[in-house]
């Protein structure tokens, strides 16, 4: 590997890396010199086990291109699976530098039809599946820092426009992806002292999870540039996971096609202070005046 590669020497974990965005990220990291732990449980869109091992296929792709990679097939939404994921990086390559949390699936329903099982399953894989790998990676990095070996560590979490604006028929997914933003902000604040930066991306790309949506809304790709190709998101994810992103933490970025947007989330807008308790009608009058001064929120997807 030549010295100019952005991630040369770094060890990178990518969860849900057997297909779609995760596969694109894993290949992009390897192309920039990283040694990659390719995690994928090999399940279907609804989270049920699949018959093959997509993680191994991605590892073979990376090795065929001259890179280094190892497969991990554990369930990262369990303590054992998340711990073994981090252990795989450490036992194989002796270190861990970057964690990309990407694994997920969909169980879409309108709220009145959304079963408790569908809620729990999506929360588990997206939100818990971000928390547990982050927890175990962070414990390693904190121990390194306390031993005097402060890491140059990076975490890239995967949110969604559904988590930022909402998406009709995706109450479980939207809530989980919004939760990931909150987790990102807390982790960035807590882990900065240990040399860890934590950011999130909200990608828009054609994957197994979104292919029907984008087929309906985007039409066929234009000649020369497929704006919905998963690989379009990976350059930002690779840079955020590299040493070159020093000083960037606690941020959310939207990535789609050739566009990168810094998302600006909840912050104080227009305010009114009466200096005493409001009456209900007085509070209502004040709110209507404040709303007239406030920015109009973005439209919920599918509304």
PDB file of N, CA and C in Angstrom, residues 7-110:
ATOM      1  N   UNK A   7      -6.476   5.816   4.787  1.00  0.00           N
ATOM      2  CA  UNK A   7      -6.695   4.987   5.979  1.00  0.00           C
ATOM      3  C   UNK A   7      -5.639   3.904   6.146  1.00  0.00           C
ATOM      4  N   UNK A   8      -4.477   4.100   5.550  1.00  0.00           N
ATOM      5  CA  UNK A   8      -3.437   3.085   5.659  1.00  0.00           C
ATOM      6  C   UNK A   8      -3.069   2.850   7.124  1.00  0.00           C
ATOM      7  N   UNK A   9      -3.039   1.572   7.518  1.00  0.00           N
ATOM      8  CA  UNK A   9      -2.695   1.222   8.883  1.00  0.00           C
ATOM      9  C   UNK A   9      -3.858   1.184   9.840  1.00  0.00           C
ATOM     10  N   UNK A  10      -5.006   1.703   9.427  1.00  0.00           N
ATOM     11  CA  UNK A  10      -6.152   1.719  10.320  1.00  0.00           C
ATOM     12  C   UNK A  10      -6.928   0.400  10.237  1.00  0.00           C
ATOM     13  N   UNK A  11      -7.528   0.037  11.362  1.00  0.00           N
ATOM     14  CA  UNK A  11      -8.391  -1.146  11.424  1.00  0.00           C
ATOM     15  C   UNK A  11      -9.818  -0.665  11.602  1.00  0.00           C
ATOM     16  N   UNK A  12     -10.678  -1.096  10.708  1.00  0.00           N
ATOM     17  CA  UNK A  12     -12.037  -0.560  10.619  1.00  0.00           C
ATOM     18  C   UNK A  12     -13.051  -1.696  10.719  1.00  0.00           C
ATOM     19  N   UNK A  13     -14.039  -1.532  11.584  1.00  0.00           N
ATOM     20  CA  UNK A  13     -15.192  -2.429  11.646  1.00  0.00           C
ATOM     21  C   UNK A  13     -16.347  -1.781  10.902  1.00  0.00           C
ATOM     22  N   UNK A  14     -17.012  -2.541  10.046  1.00  0.00           N
ATOM     23  CA  UNK A  14     -18.250  -2.087   9.411  1.00  0.00           C
ATOM     24  C   UNK A  14     -19.320  -3.136   9.678  1.00  0.00           C
ATOM     25  N   UNK A  15     -20.410  -2.736  10.351  1.00  0.00           N
ATOM     26  CA  UNK A  15     -21.500  -3.673  10.608  1.00  0.00           C
ATOM     27  C   UNK A  15     -22.502  -3.639   9.450  1.00  0.00           C
ATOM     28  N   UNK A  16     -23.176  -4.761   9.248  1.00  0.00           N
ATOM     29  CA  UNK A  16     -24.121  -4.854   8.132  1.00  0.00           C
ATOM     30  C   UNK A  16     -23.431  -4.653   6.806  1.00  0.00           C
ATOM     31  N   UNK A  17     -22.223  -5.209   6.679  1.00  0.00           N
ATOM     32  CA  UNK A  17     -21.366  -4.897   5.528  1.00  0.00           C
ATOM     33  C   UNK A  17     -21.445  -5.927   4.419  1.00  0.00           C
ATOM     34  N   UNK A  18     -22.401  -6.828   4.472  1.00  0.00           N
ATOM     35  CA  UNK A  18     -22.501  -7.846   3.442  1.00  0.00           C
ATOM     36  C   UNK A  18     -23.122  -7.368   2.152  1.00  0.00           C
ATOM     37  N   UNK A  19     -23.913  -6.317   2.235  1.00  0.00           N
ATOM     38  CA  UNK A  19     -24.623  -5.817   1.057  1.00  0.00           C
ATOM     39  C   UNK A  19     -24.773  -4.295   1.160  1.00  0.00           C
ATOM     40  N   UNK A  20     -25.260  -3.688   0.098  1.00  0.00           N
ATOM     41  CA  UNK A  20     -25.712  -2.295   0.125  1.00  0.00           C
ATOM     42  C   UNK A  20     -24.662  -1.306   0.591  1.00  0.00           C
ATOM     43  N   UNK A  21     -25.090  -0.396   1.459  1.00  0.00           N
ATOM     44  CA  UNK A  21     -24.203   0.650   1.948  1.00  0.00           C
ATOM     45  C   UNK A  21     -23.008   0.078   2.695  1.00  0.00           C
ATOM     46  N   UNK A  22     -23.243  -0.905   3.555  1.00  0.00           N
ATOM     47  CA  UNK A  22     -22.149  -1.469   4.338  1.00  0.00           C
ATOM     48  C   UNK A  22     -21.073  -2.090   3.469  1.00  0.00           C
ATOM     49  N   UNK A  23     -21.493  -2.835   2.457  1.00  0.00           N
ATOM     50  CA  UNK A  23     -20.522  -3.412   1.518  1.00  0.00           C
ATOM     51  C   UNK A  23     -19.735  -2.316   0.821  1.00  0.00           C
ATOM     52  N   UNK A  24     -20.422  -1.278   0.360  1.00  0.00           N
ATOM     53  CA  UNK A  24     -19.743  -0.168  -0.312  1.00  0.00           C
ATOM     54  C   UNK A  24     -18.733   0.494   0.618  1.00  0.00           C
ATOM     55  N   UNK A  25     -19.113   0.684   1.895  1.00  0.00           N
ATOM     56  CA  UNK A  25     -18.192   1.284   2.861  1.00  0.00           C
ATOM     57  C   UNK A  25     -16.964   0.403   3.070  1.00  0.00           C
ATOM     58  N   UNK A  26     -17.190  -0.911   3.248  1.00  0.00           N
ATOM     59  CA  UNK A  26     -16.076  -1.827   3.491  1.00  0.00           C
ATOM     60  C   UNK A  26     -15.088  -1.817   2.326  1.00  0.00           C
ATOM     61  N   UNK A  27     -15.603  -1.864   1.100  1.00  0.00           N
ATOM     62  CA  UNK A  27     -14.740  -1.840  -0.080  1.00  0.00           C
ATOM     63  C   UNK A  27     -13.987  -0.512  -0.186  1.00  0.00           C
ATOM     64  N   UNK A  28     -14.670   0.586   0.147  1.00  0.00           N
ATOM     65  CA  UNK A  28     -14.035   1.904   0.057  1.00  0.00           C
ATOM     66  C   UNK A  28     -12.936   2.066   1.100  1.00  0.00           C
ATOM     67  N   UNK A  29     -13.175   1.578   2.313  1.00  0.00           N
ATOM     68  CA  UNK A  29     -12.123   1.625   3.334  1.00  0.00           C
ATOM     69  C   UNK A  29     -10.917   0.801   2.906  1.00  0.00           C
ATOM     70  N   UNK A  30     -11.165  -0.401   2.400  1.00  0.00           N
ATOM     71  CA  UNK A  30     -10.065  -1.256   1.968  1.00  0.00           C
ATOM     72  C   UNK A  30      -9.271  -0.602   0.848  1.00  0.00           C
ATOM     73  N   UNK A  31      -9.956   0.069  -0.060  1.00  0.00           N
ATOM     74  CA  UNK A  31      -9.282   0.749  -1.163  1.00  0.00           C
ATOM     75  C   UNK A  31      -8.391   1.879  -0.673  1.00  0.00           C
ATOM     76  N   UNK A  32      -8.700   2.405   0.524  1.00  0.00           N
ATOM     77  CA  UNK A  32      -7.867   3.461   1.115  1.00  0.00           C
ATOM     78  C   UNK A  32      -6.874   2.900   2.131  1.00  0.00           C
ATOM     79  N   UNK A  33      -6.637   1.581   2.094  1.00  0.00           N
ATOM     80  CA  UNK A  33      -5.566   0.989   2.876  1.00  0.00           C
ATOM     81  C   UNK A  33      -5.958   0.419   4.218  1.00  0.00           C
ATOM     82  N   UNK A  34      -7.238   0.479   4.587  1.00  0.00           N
ATOM     83  CA  UNK A  34      -7.665  -0.037   5.884  1.00  0.00           C
ATOM     84  C   UNK A  34      -7.744  -1.558   5.869  1.00  0.00           C
ATOM     85  N   UNK A  35      -7.545  -2.136   7.040  1.00  0.00           N
ATOM     86  CA  UNK A  35      -7.852  -3.552   7.265  1.00  0.00           C
ATOM     87  C   UNK A  35      -9.249  -3.605   7.855  1.00  0.00           C
ATOM     88  N   UNK A  36     -10.128  -4.387   7.253  1.00  0.00           N
ATOM     89  CA  UNK A  36     -11.563  -4.269   7.522  1.00  0.00           C
ATOM     90  C   UNK A  36     -12.114  -5.532   8.165  1.00  0.00           C
ATOM     91  N   UNK A  37     -12.868  -5.353   9.241  1.00  0.00           N
ATOM     92  CA  UNK A  37     -13.675  -6.416   9.823  1.00  0.00           C
ATOM     93  C   UNK A  37     -15.080  -6.278   9.239  1.00  0.00           C
ATOM     94  N   UNK A  38     -15.478  -7.236   8.434  1.00  0.00           N
ATOM     95  CA  UNK A  38     -16.753  -7.191   7.711  1.00  0.00           C
ATOM     96  C   UNK A  38     -17.784  -7.970   8.515  1.00  0.00           C
ATOM     97  N   UNK A  39     -18.685  -7.251   9.172  1.00  0.00           N
ATOM     98  CA  UNK A  39     -19.733  -7.914   9.963  1.00  0.00           C
ATOM     99  C   UNK A  39     -21.025  -7.979   9.170  1.00  0.00           C
ATOM    100  N   UNK A  40     -21.630  -9.155   9.147  1.00  0.00           N
ATOM    101  CA  UNK A  40     -22.983  -9.289   8.600  1.00  0.00           C
ATOM    102  C   UNK A  40     -23.574 -10.600   9.107  1.00  0.00           C
ATOM    103  N   UNK A  41     -24.793 -10.507   9.612  1.00  0.00           N
ATOM    104  CA  UNK A  41     -25.474 -11.689  10.123  1.00  0.00           C
ATOM    105  C   UNK A  41     -26.043 -12.533   9.000  1.00  0.00           C
ATOM    106  N   UNK A  42     -26.180 -11.938   7.802  1.00  0.00           N
ATOM    107  CA  UNK A  42     -26.716 -12.671   6.664  1.00  0.00           C
ATOM    108  C   UNK A  42     -28.191 -12.937   6.795  1.00  0.00           C
ATOM    109  N   UNK A  43     -28.970 -11.885   7.122  1.00  0.00           N
ATOM    110  CA  UNK A  43     -30.404 -12.058   7.292  1.00  0.00           C
ATOM    111  C   UNK A  43     -31.162 -11.383   6.158  1.00  0.00           C
ATOM    112  N   UNK A  44     -32.445 -11.688   6.070  1.00  0.00           N
ATOM    113  CA  UNK A  44     -33.300 -11.075   5.073  1.00  0.00           C
ATOM    114  C   UNK A  44     -33.707  -9.668   5.477  1.00  0.00           C
ATOM    115  N   UNK A  45     -34.518  -9.037   4.636  1.00  0.00           N
ATOM    116  CA  UNK A  45     -34.961  -7.668   4.893  1.00  0.00           C
ATOM    117  C   UNK A  45     -35.679  -7.526   6.229  1.00  0.00           C
ATOM    118  N   UNK A  46     -36.387  -8.573   6.644  1.00  0.00           N
ATOM    119  CA  UNK A  46     -37.154  -8.513   7.881  1.00  0.00           C
ATOM    120  C   UNK A  46     -36.383  -9.046   9.078  1.00  0.00           C
ATOM    121  N   UNK A  47     -35.105  -9.362   8.891  1.00  0.00           N
ATOM    122  CA  UNK A  47     -34.280  -9.806   9.994  1.00  0.00           C
ATOM    123  C   UNK A  47     -34.207 -11.301  10.191  1.00  0.00           C
ATOM    124  N   UNK A  48     -34.867 -12.087   9.352  1.00  0.00           N
ATOM    125  CA  UNK A  48     -34.793 -13.546   9.490  1.00  0.00           C
ATOM    126  C   UNK A  48     -33.522 -14.059   8.813  1.00  0.00           C
ATOM    127  N   UNK A  49     -32.933 -15.151   9.326  1.00  0.00           N
ATOM    128  CA  UNK A  49     -31.639 -15.622   8.815  1.00  0.00           C
ATOM    129  C   UNK A  49     -31.675 -15.987   7.338  1.00  0.00           C
ATOM    130  N   UNK A  50     -30.598 -15.653   6.642  1.00  0.00           N
ATOM    131  CA  UNK A  50     -30.460 -16.003   5.236  1.00  0.00           C
ATOM    132  C   UNK A  50     -29.682 -17.295   5.076  1.00  0.00           C
ATOM    133  N   UNK A  51     -29.557 -17.751   3.851  1.00  0.00           N
ATOM    134  CA  UNK A  51     -28.944 -19.057   3.594  1.00  0.00           C
ATOM    135  C   UNK A  51     -27.469 -18.972   3.244  1.00  0.00           C
ATOM    136  N   UNK A  52     -26.958 -17.765   2.990  1.00  0.00           N
ATOM    137  CA  UNK A  52     -25.568 -17.658   2.554  1.00  0.00           C
ATOM    138  C   UNK A  52     -24.794 -16.754   3.516  1.00  0.00           C
ATOM    139  N   UNK A  53     -23.544 -16.446   3.186  1.00  0.00           N
ATOM    140  CA  UNK A  53     -22.695 -15.600   4.023  1.00  0.00           C
ATOM    141  C   UNK A  53     -22.184 -14.420   3.202  1.00  0.00           C
ATOM    142  N   UNK A  54     -22.948 -13.343   3.149  1.00  0.00           N
ATOM    143  CA  UNK A  54     -22.510 -12.191   2.367  1.00  0.00           C
ATOM    144  C   UNK A  54     -21.229 -11.563   2.897  1.00  0.00           C
ATOM    145  N   UNK A  55     -20.964 -11.688   4.202  1.00  0.00           N
ATOM    146  CA  UNK A  55     -19.731 -11.118   4.756  1.00  0.00           C
ATOM    147  C   UNK A  55     -18.506 -11.768   4.141  1.00  0.00           C
ATOM    148  N   UNK A  56     -18.549 -13.093   3.988  1.00  0.00           N
ATOM    149  CA  UNK A  56     -17.415 -13.791   3.384  1.00  0.00           C
ATOM    150  C   UNK A  56     -17.192 -13.376   1.936  1.00  0.00           C
ATOM    151  N   UNK A  57     -18.276 -13.139   1.223  1.00  0.00           N
ATOM    152  CA  UNK A  57     -18.133 -12.716  -0.171  1.00  0.00           C
ATOM    153  C   UNK A  57     -17.451 -11.350  -0.265  1.00  0.00           C
ATOM    154  N   UNK A  58     -17.784 -10.447   0.658  1.00  0.00           N
ATOM    155  CA  UNK A  58     -17.149  -9.128   0.654  1.00  0.00           C
ATOM    156  C   UNK A  58     -15.680  -9.247   1.032  1.00  0.00           C
ATOM    157  N   UNK A  59     -15.379 -10.092   2.008  1.00  0.00           N
ATOM    158  CA  UNK A  59     -13.980 -10.335   2.371  1.00  0.00           C
ATOM    159  C   UNK A  59     -13.198 -10.841   1.163  1.00  0.00           C
ATOM    160  N   UNK A  60     -13.791 -11.756   0.411  1.00  0.00           N
ATOM    161  CA  UNK A  60     -13.122 -12.284  -0.781  1.00  0.00           C
ATOM    162  C   UNK A  60     -12.892 -11.193  -1.822  1.00  0.00           C
ATOM    163  N   UNK A  61     -13.871 -10.287  -1.968  1.00  0.00           N
ATOM    164  CA  UNK A  61     -13.695  -9.158  -2.893  1.00  0.00           C
ATOM    165  C   UNK A  61     -12.521  -8.291  -2.481  1.00  0.00           C
ATOM    166  N   UNK A  62     -12.431  -7.998  -1.187  1.00  0.00           N
ATOM    167  CA  UNK A  62     -11.356  -7.136  -0.694  1.00  0.00           C
ATOM    168  C   UNK A  62     -10.005  -7.808  -0.889  1.00  0.00           C
ATOM    169  N   UNK A  63      -9.918  -9.093  -0.560  1.00  0.00           N
ATOM    170  CA  UNK A  63      -8.652  -9.809  -0.705  1.00  0.00           C
ATOM    171  C   UNK A  63      -8.252  -9.942  -2.167  1.00  0.00           C
ATOM    172  N   UNK A  64      -9.232 -10.146  -3.043  1.00  0.00           N
ATOM    173  CA  UNK A  64      -8.934 -10.256  -4.473  1.00  0.00           C
ATOM    174  C   UNK A  64      -8.345  -8.966  -5.027  1.00  0.00           C
ATOM    175  N   UNK A  65      -8.698  -7.840  -4.387  1.00  0.00           N
ATOM    176  CA  UNK A  65      -8.179  -6.539  -4.820  1.00  0.00           C
ATOM    177  C   UNK A  65      -6.875  -6.181  -4.110  1.00  0.00           C
ATOM    178  N   UNK A  66      -6.337  -7.122  -3.307  1.00  0.00           N
ATOM    179  CA  UNK A  66      -5.068  -6.886  -2.634  1.00  0.00           C
ATOM    180  C   UNK A  66      -5.186  -6.340  -1.236  1.00  0.00           C
ATOM    181  N   UNK A  67      -6.394  -6.255  -0.695  1.00  0.00           N
ATOM    182  CA  UNK A  67      -6.585  -5.716   0.642  1.00  0.00           C
ATOM    183  C   UNK A  67      -6.642  -6.785   1.705  1.00  0.00           C
ATOM    184  N   UNK A  68      -6.834  -6.343   2.951  1.00  0.00           N
ATOM    185  CA  UNK A  68      -6.917  -7.252   4.090  1.00  0.00           C
ATOM    186  C   UNK A  68      -8.287  -7.128   4.739  1.00  0.00           C
ATOM    187  N   UNK A  69      -8.916  -8.268   5.027  1.00  0.00           N
ATOM    188  CA  UNK A  69     -10.239  -8.246   5.647  1.00  0.00           C
ATOM    189  C   UNK A  69     -10.499  -9.576   6.327  1.00  0.00           C
ATOM    190  N   UNK A  70     -11.404  -9.550   7.299  1.00  0.00           N
ATOM    191  CA  UNK A  70     -11.835 -10.751   7.994  1.00  0.00           C
ATOM    192  C   UNK A  70     -13.337 -10.641   8.216  1.00  0.00           C
ATOM    193  N   UNK A  71     -14.036 -11.762   8.179  1.00  0.00           N
ATOM    194  CA  UNK A  71     -15.491 -11.773   8.337  1.00  0.00           C
ATOM    195  C   UNK A  71     -15.873 -12.003   9.796  1.00  0.00           C
ATOM    196  N   UNK A  72     -17.000 -11.418  10.182  1.00  0.00           N
ATOM    197  CA  UNK A  72     -17.590 -11.661  11.500  1.00  0.00           C
ATOM    198  C   UNK A  72     -19.089 -11.827  11.285  1.00  0.00           C
ATOM    199  N   UNK A  73     -19.642 -12.967  11.736  1.00  0.00           N
ATOM    200  CA  UNK A  73     -21.047 -13.249  11.490  1.00  0.00           C
ATOM    201  C   UNK A  73     -21.917 -13.161  12.711  1.00  0.00           C
ATOM    202  N   UNK A  74     -21.418 -12.555  13.797  1.00  0.00           N
ATOM    203  CA  UNK A  74     -22.176 -12.501  15.041  1.00  0.00           C
ATOM    204  C   UNK A  74     -23.281 -11.457  15.029  1.00  0.00           C
ATOM    205  N   UNK A  75     -24.215 -11.604  15.974  1.00  0.00           N
ATOM    206  CA  UNK A  75     -25.338 -10.682  16.137  1.00  0.00           C
ATOM    207  C   UNK A  75     -24.899  -9.530  17.018  1.00  0.00           C
ATOM    208  N   UNK A  76     -24.667  -8.370  16.424  1.00  0.00           N
ATOM    209  CA  UNK A  76     -24.113  -7.226  17.153  1.00  0.00           C
ATOM    210  C   UNK A  76     -25.151  -6.541  18.051  1.00  0.00           C
ATOM    211  N   UNK A  77     -26.394  -6.994  18.020  1.00  0.00           N
ATOM    212  CA  UNK A  77     -27.404  -6.481  18.939  1.00  0.00           C
ATOM    213  C   UNK A  77     -27.472  -7.323  20.210  1.00  0.00           C
ATOM    214  N   UNK A  78     -26.455  -8.171  20.425  1.00  0.00           N
ATOM    215  CA  UNK A  78     -26.298  -8.896  21.681  1.00  0.00           C
ATOM    216  C   UNK A  78     -24.952  -8.514  22.293  1.00  0.00           C
ATOM    217  N   UNK A  79     -24.868  -8.599  23.620  1.00  0.00           N
ATOM    218  CA  UNK A  79     -23.605  -8.291  24.287  1.00  0.00           C
ATOM    219  C   UNK A  79     -22.491  -9.194  23.793  1.00  0.00           C
ATOM    220  N   UNK A  80     -22.781 -10.489  23.679  1.00  0.00           N
ATOM    221  CA  UNK A  80     -21.772 -11.435  23.230  1.00  0.00           C
ATOM    222  C   UNK A  80     -21.317 -11.134  21.808  1.00  0.00           C
ATOM    223  N   UNK A  81     -22.266 -10.861  20.922  1.00  0.00           N
ATOM    224  CA  UNK A  81     -21.926 -10.577  19.536  1.00  0.00           C
ATOM    225  C   UNK A  81     -21.121  -9.304  19.383  1.00  0.00           C
ATOM    226  N   UNK A  82     -21.500  -8.242  20.110  1.00  0.00           N
ATOM    227  CA  UNK A  82     -20.773  -6.980  20.024  1.00  0.00           C
ATOM    228  C   UNK A  82     -19.372  -7.113  20.605  1.00  0.00           C
ATOM    229  N   UNK A  83     -19.254  -7.832  21.725  1.00  0.00           N
ATOM    230  CA  UNK A  83     -17.941  -8.036  22.328  1.00  0.00           C
ATOM    231  C   UNK A  83     -17.042  -8.843  21.408  1.00  0.00           C
ATOM    232  N   UNK A  84     -17.601  -9.881  20.774  1.00  0.00           N
ATOM    233  CA  UNK A  84     -16.787 -10.712  19.885  1.00  0.00           C
ATOM    234  C   UNK A  84     -16.392  -9.945  18.626  1.00  0.00           C
ATOM    235  N   UNK A  85     -17.214  -8.999  18.216  1.00  0.00           N
ATOM    236  CA  UNK A  85     -16.883  -8.161  17.066  1.00  0.00           C
ATOM    237  C   UNK A  85     -15.615  -7.360  17.339  1.00  0.00           C
ATOM    238  N   UNK A  86     -15.581  -6.676  18.477  1.00  0.00           N
ATOM    239  CA  UNK A  86     -14.396  -5.900  18.840  1.00  0.00           C
ATOM    240  C   UNK A  86     -13.207  -6.831  19.062  1.00  0.00           C
ATOM    241  N   UNK A  87     -13.451  -7.971  19.696  1.00  0.00           N
ATOM    242  CA  UNK A  87     -12.378  -8.938  19.930  1.00  0.00           C
ATOM    243  C   UNK A  87     -11.791  -9.442  18.609  1.00  0.00           C
ATOM    244  N   UNK A  88     -12.637  -9.618  17.597  1.00  0.00           N
ATOM    245  CA  UNK A  88     -12.150 -10.067  16.291  1.00  0.00           C
ATOM    246  C   UNK A  88     -11.148  -9.078  15.710  1.00  0.00           C
ATOM    247  N   UNK A  89     -11.449  -7.787  15.819  1.00  0.00           N
ATOM    248  CA  UNK A  89     -10.505  -6.771  15.336  1.00  0.00           C
ATOM    249  C   UNK A  89      -9.196  -6.832  16.112  1.00  0.00           C
ATOM    250  N   UNK A  90      -9.296  -6.922  17.432  1.00  0.00           N
ATOM    251  CA  UNK A  90      -8.094  -6.890  18.261  1.00  0.00           C
ATOM    252  C   UNK A  90      -7.258  -8.158  18.111  1.00  0.00           C
ATOM    253  N   UNK A  91      -7.926  -9.321  18.046  1.00  0.00           N
ATOM    254  CA  UNK A  91      -7.177 -10.573  17.953  1.00  0.00           C
ATOM    255  C   UNK A  91      -6.583 -10.780  16.570  1.00  0.00           C
ATOM    256  N   UNK A  92      -7.239 -10.236  15.530  1.00  0.00           N
ATOM    257  CA  UNK A  92      -6.750 -10.405  14.161  1.00  0.00           C
ATOM    258  C   UNK A  92      -5.691  -9.369  13.798  1.00  0.00           C
ATOM    259  N   UNK A  93      -5.938  -8.116  14.169  1.00  0.00           N
ATOM    260  CA  UNK A  93      -5.070  -7.031  13.714  1.00  0.00           C
ATOM    261  C   UNK A  93      -4.385  -6.267  14.850  1.00  0.00           C
ATOM    262  N   UNK A  94      -4.740  -6.568  16.095  1.00  0.00           N
ATOM    263  CA  UNK A  94      -4.046  -5.964  17.219  1.00  0.00           C
ATOM    264  C   UNK A  94      -4.489  -4.577  17.615  1.00  0.00           C
ATOM    265  N   UNK A  95      -5.512  -4.062  16.963  1.00  0.00           N
ATOM    266  CA  UNK A  95      -5.962  -2.704  17.254  1.00  0.00           C
ATOM    267  C   UNK A  95      -7.344  -2.481  16.654  1.00  0.00           C
ATOM    268  N   UNK A  96      -7.949  -1.362  17.010  1.00  0.00           N
ATOM    269  CA  UNK A  96      -9.200  -0.918  16.396  1.00  0.00           C
ATOM    270  C   UNK A  96      -9.163   0.601  16.333  1.00  0.00           C
ATOM    271  N   UNK A  97      -9.435   1.142  15.157  1.00  0.00           N
ATOM    272  CA  UNK A  97      -9.370   2.588  14.963  1.00  0.00           C
ATOM    273  C   UNK A  97     -10.710   3.214  14.623  1.00  0.00           C
ATOM    274  N   UNK A  98     -11.537   2.493  13.884  1.00  0.00           N
ATOM    275  CA  UNK A  98     -12.798   3.069  13.402  1.00  0.00           C
ATOM    276  C   UNK A  98     -13.914   2.043  13.501  1.00  0.00           C
ATOM    277  N   UNK A  99     -15.063   2.503  13.956  1.00  0.00           N
ATOM    278  CA  UNK A  99     -16.278   1.688  13.989  1.00  0.00           C
ATOM    279  C   UNK A  99     -17.340   2.368  13.135  1.00  0.00           C
ATOM    280  N   UNK A 100     -17.844   1.647  12.145  1.00  0.00           N
ATOM    281  CA  UNK A 100     -18.951   2.137  11.326  1.00  0.00           C
ATOM    282  C   UNK A 100     -20.178   1.291  11.655  1.00  0.00           C
ATOM    283  N   UNK A 101     -21.145   1.890  12.333  1.00  0.00           N
ATOM    284  CA  UNK A 101     -22.398   1.215  12.665  1.00  0.00           C
ATOM    285  C   UNK A 101     -23.381   1.416  11.521  1.00  0.00           C
ATOM    286  N   UNK A 102     -23.735   0.324  10.860  1.00  0.00           N
ATOM    287  CA  UNK A 102     -24.554   0.431   9.647  1.00  0.00           C
ATOM    288  C   UNK A 102     -25.691  -0.585   9.588  1.00  0.00           C
ATOM    289  N   UNK A 103     -25.624  -1.660  10.384  1.00  0.00           N
ATOM    290  CA  UNK A 103     -26.573  -2.760  10.248  1.00  0.00           C
ATOM    291  C   UNK A 103     -28.014  -2.315  10.496  1.00  0.00           C
ATOM    292  N   UNK A 104     -28.939  -2.892   9.744  1.00  0.00           N
ATOM    293  CA  UNK A 104     -30.350  -2.572   9.955  1.00  0.00           C
ATOM    294  C   UNK A 104     -31.256  -3.320   9.002  1.00  0.00           C
ATOM    295  N   UNK A 105     -32.549  -3.307   9.326  1.00  0.00           N
ATOM    296  CA  UNK A 105     -33.568  -3.825   8.410  1.00  0.00           C
ATOM    297  C   UNK A 105     -34.871  -3.082   8.680  1.00  0.00           C
ATOM    298  N   UNK A 106     -35.880  -3.377   7.884  1.00  0.00           N
ATOM    299  CA  UNK A 106     -37.160  -2.666   7.961  1.00  0.00           C
ATOM    300  C   UNK A 106     -38.306  -3.610   8.291  1.00  0.00           C
ATOM    301  N   UNK A 107     -39.269  -3.100   9.059  1.00  0.00           N
ATOM    302  CA  UNK A 107     -40.581  -3.742   9.189  1.00  0.00           C
ATOM    303  C   UNK A 107     -41.613  -2.618   9.185  1.00  0.00           C
ATOM    304  N   UNK A 108     -41.922  -2.147   7.988  1.00  0.00           N
ATOM    305  CA  UNK A 108     -42.752  -0.953   7.830  1.00  0.00           C
ATOM    306  C   UNK A 108     -44.235  -1.258   8.009  1.00  0.00           C
ATOM    307  N   UNK A 109     -44.893  -0.427   8.795  1.00  0.00           N
ATOM    308  CA  UNK A 109     -46.343  -0.481   8.963  1.00  0.00           C
ATOM    309  C   UNK A 109     -46.816   0.921   9.355  1.00  0.00           C
ATOM    310  N   UNK A 110     -48.057   1.252   9.014  1.00  0.00           N
ATOM    311  CA  UNK A 110     -48.677   2.437   9.609  1.00  0.00           C
ATOM    312  C   UNK A 110     -48.840   2.177  11.103  1.00  0.00           C
TER     313      UNK A 110
END
